[in-house]
Amino acid sequence: MAIIKKYRKLLTVLAGAICVFSVYAQSTDDVGAVYKKIDMAIAAKSADSISKILSENKSSADYQLIENYTLKKTRQLIITDNLELARQTSLAVIDNNIENFDAVELYSYIDKAILNQQAANQAAENRKRLEEERIAARNAKSKQKIENRGNYQVVSTASGHEVYVNEQQASFSSLLWTVKLGLADFIYQKGAEPDYSSLKYGLAVAANVFRPSERIILGCDFFADAHIVTLMSSGGNAEAKAAAQKTQIDSENPQEFFMSARIVPEIAFADFSKNLFLRAGVAAHILASNDKAITGSASTFFTPVVGVALDNVHLGEAQIRAFYDYDVGSVFNDEINMAMEFGGSILLPMAVNDKTKFGLELGVQDLLLMKNAAEDGSHGSGMENRVKFTFAIGVGNVTK
């Protein structure tokens, strides 16, 4: 009988242990399922789902384990710098258990970290915005300066930097030059008193040089020609012709030589116009003749000149120039009442490389002379015109 009682107690204890183990196993399985739900909610970044899970398990005996696991996952979010989700997760724990001081402390830490991060981000954004505004203001100022100063281009300096320069500045350190050789230089002369005309052939040489700077463009116009072959002539002083025939001179074809030269410096002010030049220099108009009495051609005279020019003008690759000069020396000349010279030319490039251009220049210019009649009758009054047509080969440097 005693043995039976002993076995009954043993069976009771064993049955109780089995019940406790079953309950514990069931509890462990439930907590594991909740953990998985929390993991899934965090993966979905859903703080509302975490709050719902905690609320549903508040009455569970393992609720403390669930809270601790939630806070553990919250700390992992902090490590991965997912601060906003970590704050919402810790807040879910507090909402369900305000007495969880670990959650409150963790929430406070996360909130401060987020505020510090936002302040740092705002400071970085402010610095970026200020830098963008500074660059925009500088660019706007540069753009306005460019618009006020004309057309600019980007040029690399010797140090490797890029700067804006206008067309005049593009070649500060070099001269802009063009040299021309007139292989065919014709002059048509027409006089009023006596009525005489002639066509002569000669050669010419010319050059234009410019030195640009930011404000001022300096230049110089060089020209010289000689007409030594009379191709045709007509008219003239009849009395002088008759006298010449008595001395066996060919009075029907007077042979006069015309020569001329000018050196005229120029200046332009870039702020006003880089192509409109003021001119002042000297010129010479030379006559070599034994038949002046027949032709009535104006004698040799040297003169200062002043004038204006439209120079160094580019139309595409072509280069155009025009000028007007007043011969100041005519005021002090007894034979000539007034003299002026004007003309223009166009240089048409035929070959252009990086440094030079080679082309054909077509030019025309006119020397207009208003003459006074001599008291001794050695020459008449009226107007004399000397119109020149020049066909020249030109070569110059490339400025762009």
Coordinates of C-alpha atoms in Angstrom, one line a residue:
M1 CA 0.0 0.0 0.0
A2 CA 2.8 2.4 0.8
I3 CA 4.4 1.6 -2.5
I4 CA 1.2 2.5 -4.3
K5 CA 1.0 5.9 -2.6
K6 CA 4.7 6.5 -3.5
Y7 CA 4.0 5.8 -7.2
R8 CA 1.0 8.1 -7.2
K9 CA 3.0 11.0 -5.9
L10 CA 5.7 10.4 -8.5
L11 CA 3.0 10.3 -11.3
T12 CA 1.5 13.5 -10.0
V13 CA 4.8 15.3 -10.0
L14 CA 5.6 14.0 -13.5
A15 CA 2.2 15.1 -14.8
G16 CA 2.7 18.6 -13.4
A17 CA 6.1 18.8 -15.0
I18 CA 4.7 17.8 -18.3
C19 CA 2.0 20.5 -18.0
V20 CA 4.5 23.2 -17.1
F21 CA 6.8 22.2 -20.0
S22 CA 3.8 22.2 -22.4
V23 CA 2.8 25.6 -21.3
Y24 CA 6.4 26.9 -21.6
A25 CA 6.8 25.4 -25.0
Q26 CA 3.5 27.0 -26.1
S27 CA 4.7 30.3 -24.8
T28 CA 8.0 30.1 -26.6
D29 CA 6.3 29.3 -29.8
D30 CA 4.0 32.4 -29.4
V31 CA 6.9 34.8 -28.7
G32 CA 8.8 33.5 -31.7
A33 CA 5.8 34.2 -33.9
V34 CA 5.6 37.8 -32.4
Y35 CA 9.3 38.3 -33.1
K36 CA 8.8 37.4 -36.7
K37 CA 5.9 39.8 -37.0
I38 CA 8.1 42.6 -35.5
D39 CA 10.8 41.7 -38.0
M40 CA 8.4 41.9 -40.9
A41 CA 7.0 45.3 -39.7
I42 CA 10.4 46.8 -39.4
A43 CA 11.4 45.5 -42.9
A44 CA 8.2 47.1 -44.1
K45 CA 9.2 50.3 -42.2
S46 CA 5.7 50.3 -40.6
A47 CA 5.7 51.8 -37.1
D48 CA 1.9 51.5 -37.0
S49 CA 2.2 47.7 -37.4
I50 CA 4.7 47.5 -34.5
S51 CA 2.4 49.5 -32.3
K52 CA -0.5 47.2 -33.2
I53 CA 1.6 44.1 -32.4
L54 CA 2.6 45.5 -29.0
S55 CA -1.0 46.4 -28.2
E56 CA -2.2 43.0 -29.1
N57 CA 0.3 41.3 -26.8
K58 CA 0.1 43.7 -23.8
S59 CA -1.7 41.0 -21.7
S60 CA 0.8 38.3 -22.6
A61 CA 3.1 37.0 -19.9
D62 CA 6.0 37.5 -22.3
Y63 CA 5.2 41.1 -23.1
Q64 CA 8.5 42.3 -21.5
L65 CA 10.4 40.0 -23.8
I66 CA 8.4 41.5 -26.8
E67 CA 9.2 45.0 -25.6
N68 CA 12.9 44.2 -25.1
Y69 CA 13.1 42.6 -28.6
T70 CA 11.4 45.7 -30.1
L71 CA 14.0 48.0 -28.4
K72 CA 16.8 45.7 -29.6
K73 CA 15.6 46.1 -33.2
T74 CA 15.3 49.9 -32.5
R75 CA 19.0 50.1 -31.5
Q76 CA 19.9 48.2 -34.7
L77 CA 18.0 50.8 -36.7
I78 CA 20.1 53.5 -35.0
I79 CA 23.3 51.7 -36.0
T80 CA 22.1 51.6 -39.7
D81 CA 21.3 55.4 -39.4
N82 CA 17.6 54.9 -39.9
L83 CA 16.8 57.4 -37.2
E84 CA 13.3 58.3 -38.1
L85 CA 12.0 54.7 -38.1
A86 CA 13.9 54.1 -34.8
R87 CA 12.2 57.1 -33.2
Q88 CA 8.7 55.9 -34.4
T89 CA 9.5 52.4 -33.1
S90 CA 10.6 53.6 -29.7
L91 CA 7.5 55.8 -29.5
A92 CA 5.3 52.8 -30.2
V93 CA 6.8 51.1 -27.1
I94 CA 6.2 54.2 -25.0
D95 CA 2.6 54.5 -26.2
N96 CA 2.0 50.9 -25.0
N97 CA 4.0 51.2 -21.8
I98 CA 4.8 54.7 -20.6
E99 CA 6.7 53.2 -17.7
N100 CA 9.3 51.7 -19.8
F101 CA 12.1 54.2 -19.0
D102 CA 14.6 52.5 -21.3
A103 CA 12.3 53.3 -24.2
V104 CA 11.8 56.8 -23.0
E105 CA 15.6 57.4 -22.7
L106 CA 16.2 55.8 -26.1
Y107 CA 13.5 58.0 -27.7
S108 CA 15.1 61.1 -26.2
Y109 CA 18.5 60.2 -27.6
I110 CA 17.1 59.5 -31.0
D111 CA 15.1 62.7 -31.1
K112 CA 18.2 64.7 -30.2
A113 CA 20.2 62.9 -32.9
I114 CA 17.6 63.7 -35.5
L115 CA 17.5 67.4 -34.5
N116 CA 21.3 67.6 -34.7
Q117 CA 21.3 65.9 -38.1
Q118 CA 18.6 68.2 -39.4
A119 CA 20.6 71.2 -38.2
A120 CA 23.7 69.9 -39.9
N121 CA 21.8 69.3 -43.1
Q122 CA 20.2 72.7 -43.0
A123 CA 23.6 74.3 -42.4
A124 CA 25.0 72.4 -45.4
E125 CA 22.1 73.4 -47.5
N126 CA 22.5 77.1 -46.5
R127 CA 26.2 77.0 -47.4
K128 CA 25.3 75.4 -50.8
R129 CA 22.6 78.0 -51.4
L130 CA 24.9 80.9 -50.5
E131 CA 27.6 79.6 -52.7
E132 CA 25.2 79.2 -55.6
E133 CA 23.9 82.8 -55.0
R134 CA 27.5 84.1 -54.9
I135 CA 28.4 82.4 -58.2
A136 CA 25.2 83.5 -59.8
A137 CA 25.9 87.1 -58.7
R138 CA 29.4 86.9 -60.0
N139 CA 28.2 85.5 -63.4
A140 CA 25.6 88.1 -63.7
K141 CA 28.1 90.9 -63.0
S142 CA 30.5 89.4 -65.6
K143 CA 27.7 89.0 -68.1
Q144 CA 26.7 92.7 -67.6
K145 CA 30.3 93.8 -68.0
I146 CA 30.5 91.8 -71.3
E147 CA 27.3 93.3 -72.6
N148 CA 28.6 96.8 -71.8
R149 CA 32.0 96.2 -73.4
G150 CA 31.1 94.5 -76.6
N151 CA 31.7 91.1 -78.1
Y152 CA 34.1 88.9 -76.0
Q153 CA 35.7 85.6 -76.5
V154 CA 37.5 83.1 -74.2
V155 CA 41.3 83.1 -74.4
S156 CA 43.7 80.9 -72.5
T157 CA 46.5 82.7 -70.8
A158 CA 50.1 81.4 -70.5
S159 CA 49.3 80.1 -67.0
G160 CA 46.5 78.0 -68.3
H161 CA 43.6 80.1 -67.0
E162 CA 40.7 81.2 -69.2
V163 CA 39.7 84.9 -69.4
Y164 CA 37.1 86.9 -71.3
V165 CA 38.6 89.4 -73.8
N166 CA 37.0 91.5 -76.5
E167 CA 38.0 91.5 -80.1
Q168 CA 40.5 94.3 -79.6
Q169 CA 42.1 92.5 -76.6
A170 CA 42.4 89.2 -78.4
S171 CA 45.8 90.2 -79.9
F172 CA 47.2 92.7 -77.3
S173 CA 50.8 91.5 -77.8
S174 CA 50.9 91.3 -81.6
L175 CA 50.4 93.7 -84.6
L176 CA 47.6 93.3 -87.1
W177 CA 49.1 93.9 -90.5
T178 CA 48.4 93.7 -94.2
V179 CA 50.9 94.2 -97.0
K180 CA 49.7 94.7 -100.6
L181 CA 51.6 94.8 -103.9
G182 CA 49.7 96.5 -106.7
L183 CA 50.6 94.7 -109.9
A184 CA 48.2 96.7 -111.9
D185 CA 47.7 100.3 -110.9
F186 CA 45.8 102.5 -113.4
I187 CA 45.2 106.2 -113.1
Y188 CA 42.7 108.1 -115.2
Q189 CA 43.3 111.8 -115.3
K190 CA 40.8 114.4 -116.3
G191 CA 41.4 118.2 -116.4
A192 CA 39.0 121.0 -117.1
E193 CA 41.3 123.9 -118.2
P194 CA 42.7 122.8 -120.6
D195 CA 40.4 120.0 -121.4
Y196 CA 42.7 117.0 -121.2
S197 CA 42.5 113.4 -120.2
S198 CA 45.0 110.5 -120.0
L199 CA 45.2 106.9 -118.8
K200 CA 48.4 105.7 -117.3
Y201 CA 49.7 102.4 -115.9
G202 CA 52.0 101.9 -113.0
L203 CA 52.8 99.8 -109.9
A204 CA 51.8 100.4 -106.2
V205 CA 52.7 99.1 -102.8
A206 CA 50.6 99.6 -99.6
A207 CA 50.5 98.4 -96.0
N208 CA 48.2 98.8 -93.0
V209 CA 49.3 98.1 -89.5
F210 CA 47.2 98.1 -86.3
R211 CA 48.0 97.7 -82.6
P212 CA 44.9 97.0 -80.6
S213 CA 44.5 97.6 -76.9
E214 CA 41.5 97.6 -74.5
R215 CA 40.6 101.3 -75.1
I216 CA 42.6 102.5 -78.1
I217 CA 43.5 101.0 -81.5
L218 CA 46.5 102.6 -83.1
G219 CA 47.2 102.2 -86.8
C220 CA 49.0 103.5 -89.8
D221 CA 48.3 103.6 -93.5
F222 CA 51.2 103.4 -95.9
F223 CA 50.8 103.9 -99.7
A224 CA 53.1 104.7 -102.6
D225 CA 52.7 104.3 -106.4
A226 CA 54.3 105.4 -109.6
H227 CA 52.6 105.7 -113.1
I228 CA 55.3 105.8 -115.7
V229 CA 53.5 104.5 -118.8
T230 CA 51.0 106.7 -120.6
L231 CA 48.6 104.3 -122.4
M232 CA 46.5 107.0 -124.0
S233 CA 45.8 110.7 -123.9
S234 CA 43.6 113.3 -125.6
G235 CA 43.0 117.0 -125.6
G236 CA 45.3 119.6 -124.1
N237 CA 46.3 123.2 -124.7
A238 CA 46.2 123.8 -128.4
E239 CA 48.8 126.6 -128.4
A240 CA 51.2 124.6 -126.3
K241 CA 50.8 121.7 -128.8
A242 CA 51.5 123.9 -131.7
A243 CA 54.7 125.2 -130.1
A244 CA 55.8 121.6 -129.2
Q245 CA 55.4 120.5 -132.8
K246 CA 57.9 123.1 -133.9
T247 CA 60.5 121.5 -131.7
Q248 CA 59.6 118.1 -133.0
I249 CA 58.1 116.9 -129.6
D250 CA 55.3 114.3 -129.8
S251 CA 52.7 116.7 -128.6
E252 CA 49.9 114.2 -129.4
N253 CA 51.0 111.8 -126.7
P254 CA 52.6 113.8 -123.7
Q255 CA 54.6 111.5 -121.4
E256 CA 54.1 112.6 -117.8
F257 CA 55.0 110.6 -114.8
F258 CA 52.8 110.6 -111.7
M259 CA 54.1 109.5 -108.4
S260 CA 52.4 109.7 -105.0
A261 CA 53.0 108.6 -101.4
R262 CA 51.4 108.9 -98.0
I263 CA 52.1 108.0 -94.4
V264 CA 49.0 108.5 -92.2
P265 CA 48.8 107.3 -88.6
E266 CA 45.3 106.5 -87.3
I267 CA 43.6 106.2 -84.0
A268 CA 40.3 104.7 -82.9
F269 CA 38.6 104.6 -79.5
A270 CA 37.2 101.2 -78.8
D271 CA 34.4 102.4 -76.5
F272 CA 33.0 104.5 -79.3
S273 CA 34.0 102.4 -82.4
K274 CA 36.8 100.0 -83.1
N275 CA 36.6 100.7 -86.8
L276 CA 36.2 104.4 -87.1
F277 CA 39.6 106.1 -87.1
L278 CA 40.8 109.7 -87.0
R279 CA 43.8 110.2 -89.3
A280 CA 46.6 112.7 -89.5
G281 CA 49.8 112.4 -91.6
V282 CA 51.7 113.6 -94.7
A283 CA 51.3 113.0 -98.4
A284 CA 53.1 113.8 -101.6
H285 CA 51.8 114.2 -105.1
I286 CA 54.6 114.4 -107.6
L287 CA 54.6 115.3 -111.3
A288 CA 57.6 114.7 -113.6
S289 CA 56.8 116.3 -116.9
N290 CA 58.2 118.3 -119.9
D291 CA 54.7 118.7 -121.2
K292 CA 52.9 120.5 -118.4
A293 CA 52.0 123.4 -120.6
I294 CA 50.0 120.9 -122.8
T295 CA 48.3 118.9 -120.1
G296 CA 47.8 121.6 -117.5
S297 CA 48.5 119.0 -114.8
A298 CA 49.0 120.2 -111.2
S299 CA 52.6 120.6 -110.2
T300 CA 54.3 118.6 -107.4
F301 CA 53.2 119.5 -103.9
F302 CA 53.7 118.1 -100.4
T303 CA 51.0 118.4 -97.8
P304 CA 49.9 117.5 -94.3
V305 CA 46.6 115.5 -94.4
V306 CA 43.8 115.1 -91.9
G307 CA 40.8 112.8 -92.3
V308 CA 38.8 109.9 -91.2
A309 CA 38.8 106.2 -92.1
L310 CA 36.6 103.2 -91.8
D311 CA 39.3 100.6 -91.4
N312 CA 39.9 97.0 -90.5
V313 CA 36.3 96.0 -91.1
H314 CA 35.6 92.3 -91.6
L315 CA 32.7 90.9 -93.6
G316 CA 33.3 87.2 -93.1
E317 CA 36.8 86.6 -94.3
A318 CA 36.8 89.7 -96.5
Q319 CA 38.4 92.9 -95.2
I320 CA 37.0 96.4 -96.2
R321 CA 38.4 99.8 -95.7
A322 CA 37.5 103.4 -96.8
F323 CA 39.1 106.8 -96.1
Y324 CA 38.8 110.5 -96.7
D325 CA 41.7 112.9 -96.4
Y326 CA 41.8 116.7 -96.7
D327 CA 45.1 118.1 -98.0
V328 CA 45.8 120.9 -95.6
G329 CA 48.8 122.1 -97.7
S330 CA 46.5 123.2 -100.5
V331 CA 45.6 126.3 -98.4
F332 CA 49.2 127.6 -98.8
N333 CA 49.6 126.5 -102.4
D334 CA 49.2 129.3 -105.1
E335 CA 48.3 126.8 -107.8
I336 CA 45.8 124.7 -105.9
N337 CA 42.9 126.1 -104.1
M338 CA 41.7 122.9 -102.5
A339 CA 42.7 119.2 -102.6
M340 CA 41.2 116.1 -101.1
E341 CA 41.6 112.4 -101.6
F342 CA 39.2 109.6 -100.8
G343 CA 38.8 105.9 -101.7
G344 CA 38.2 102.4 -100.5
S345 CA 39.2 98.8 -101.1
I346 CA 38.2 95.2 -100.4
L347 CA 40.6 92.4 -99.7
L348 CA 39.2 89.0 -100.9
P349 CA 41.1 86.1 -99.3
M350 CA 42.0 83.2 -101.6
A351 CA 43.9 81.1 -99.0
V352 CA 43.7 81.3 -95.2
N353 CA 45.6 79.3 -92.6
D354 CA 46.2 79.6 -88.9
K355 CA 48.6 82.5 -89.2
T356 CA 48.2 84.3 -92.5
K357 CA 45.7 85.0 -95.2
F358 CA 46.5 85.6 -98.9
G359 CA 44.2 87.3 -101.3
L360 CA 43.3 89.8 -104.0
E361 CA 42.6 93.4 -103.2
L362 CA 40.5 95.6 -105.4
G363 CA 40.7 99.3 -104.7
V364 CA 39.7 102.7 -106.0
Q365 CA 40.7 106.2 -104.9
D366 CA 40.3 109.7 -106.2
L367 CA 42.6 112.8 -105.9
L368 CA 40.4 115.9 -106.5
L369 CA 42.2 119.2 -107.2
M370 CA 40.6 122.6 -107.5
K371 CA 43.1 124.8 -109.2
N372 CA 43.6 128.6 -109.4
A373 CA 44.5 130.2 -112.7
A374 CA 48.0 131.6 -112.9
E375 CA 48.3 135.3 -113.8
D376 CA 51.0 134.5 -116.3
G377 CA 48.8 131.9 -118.0
S378 CA 51.2 129.0 -117.2
H379 CA 48.3 127.0 -116.0
G380 CA 44.5 127.2 -116.0
S381 CA 41.9 127.0 -113.4
G382 CA 39.1 124.5 -112.9
M383 CA 39.1 121.0 -111.6
E384 CA 41.5 118.1 -112.1
N385 CA 40.6 114.6 -111.2
R386 CA 43.0 111.7 -110.8
V387 CA 41.1 108.4 -110.3
K388 CA 43.1 105.3 -109.5
F389 CA 42.1 101.7 -109.9
T390 CA 44.3 99.2 -108.2
F391 CA 44.5 95.4 -108.5
A392 CA 46.9 94.1 -105.8
I393 CA 48.0 90.9 -104.2
G394 CA 47.7 91.1 -100.4
V395 CA 49.0 89.1 -97.5
G396 CA 48.2 89.6 -93.8
N397 CA 48.1 87.9 -90.5
V398 CA 45.1 86.1 -89.0
T399 CA 43.8 87.7 -85.8
K400 CA 41.3 85.0 -84.7

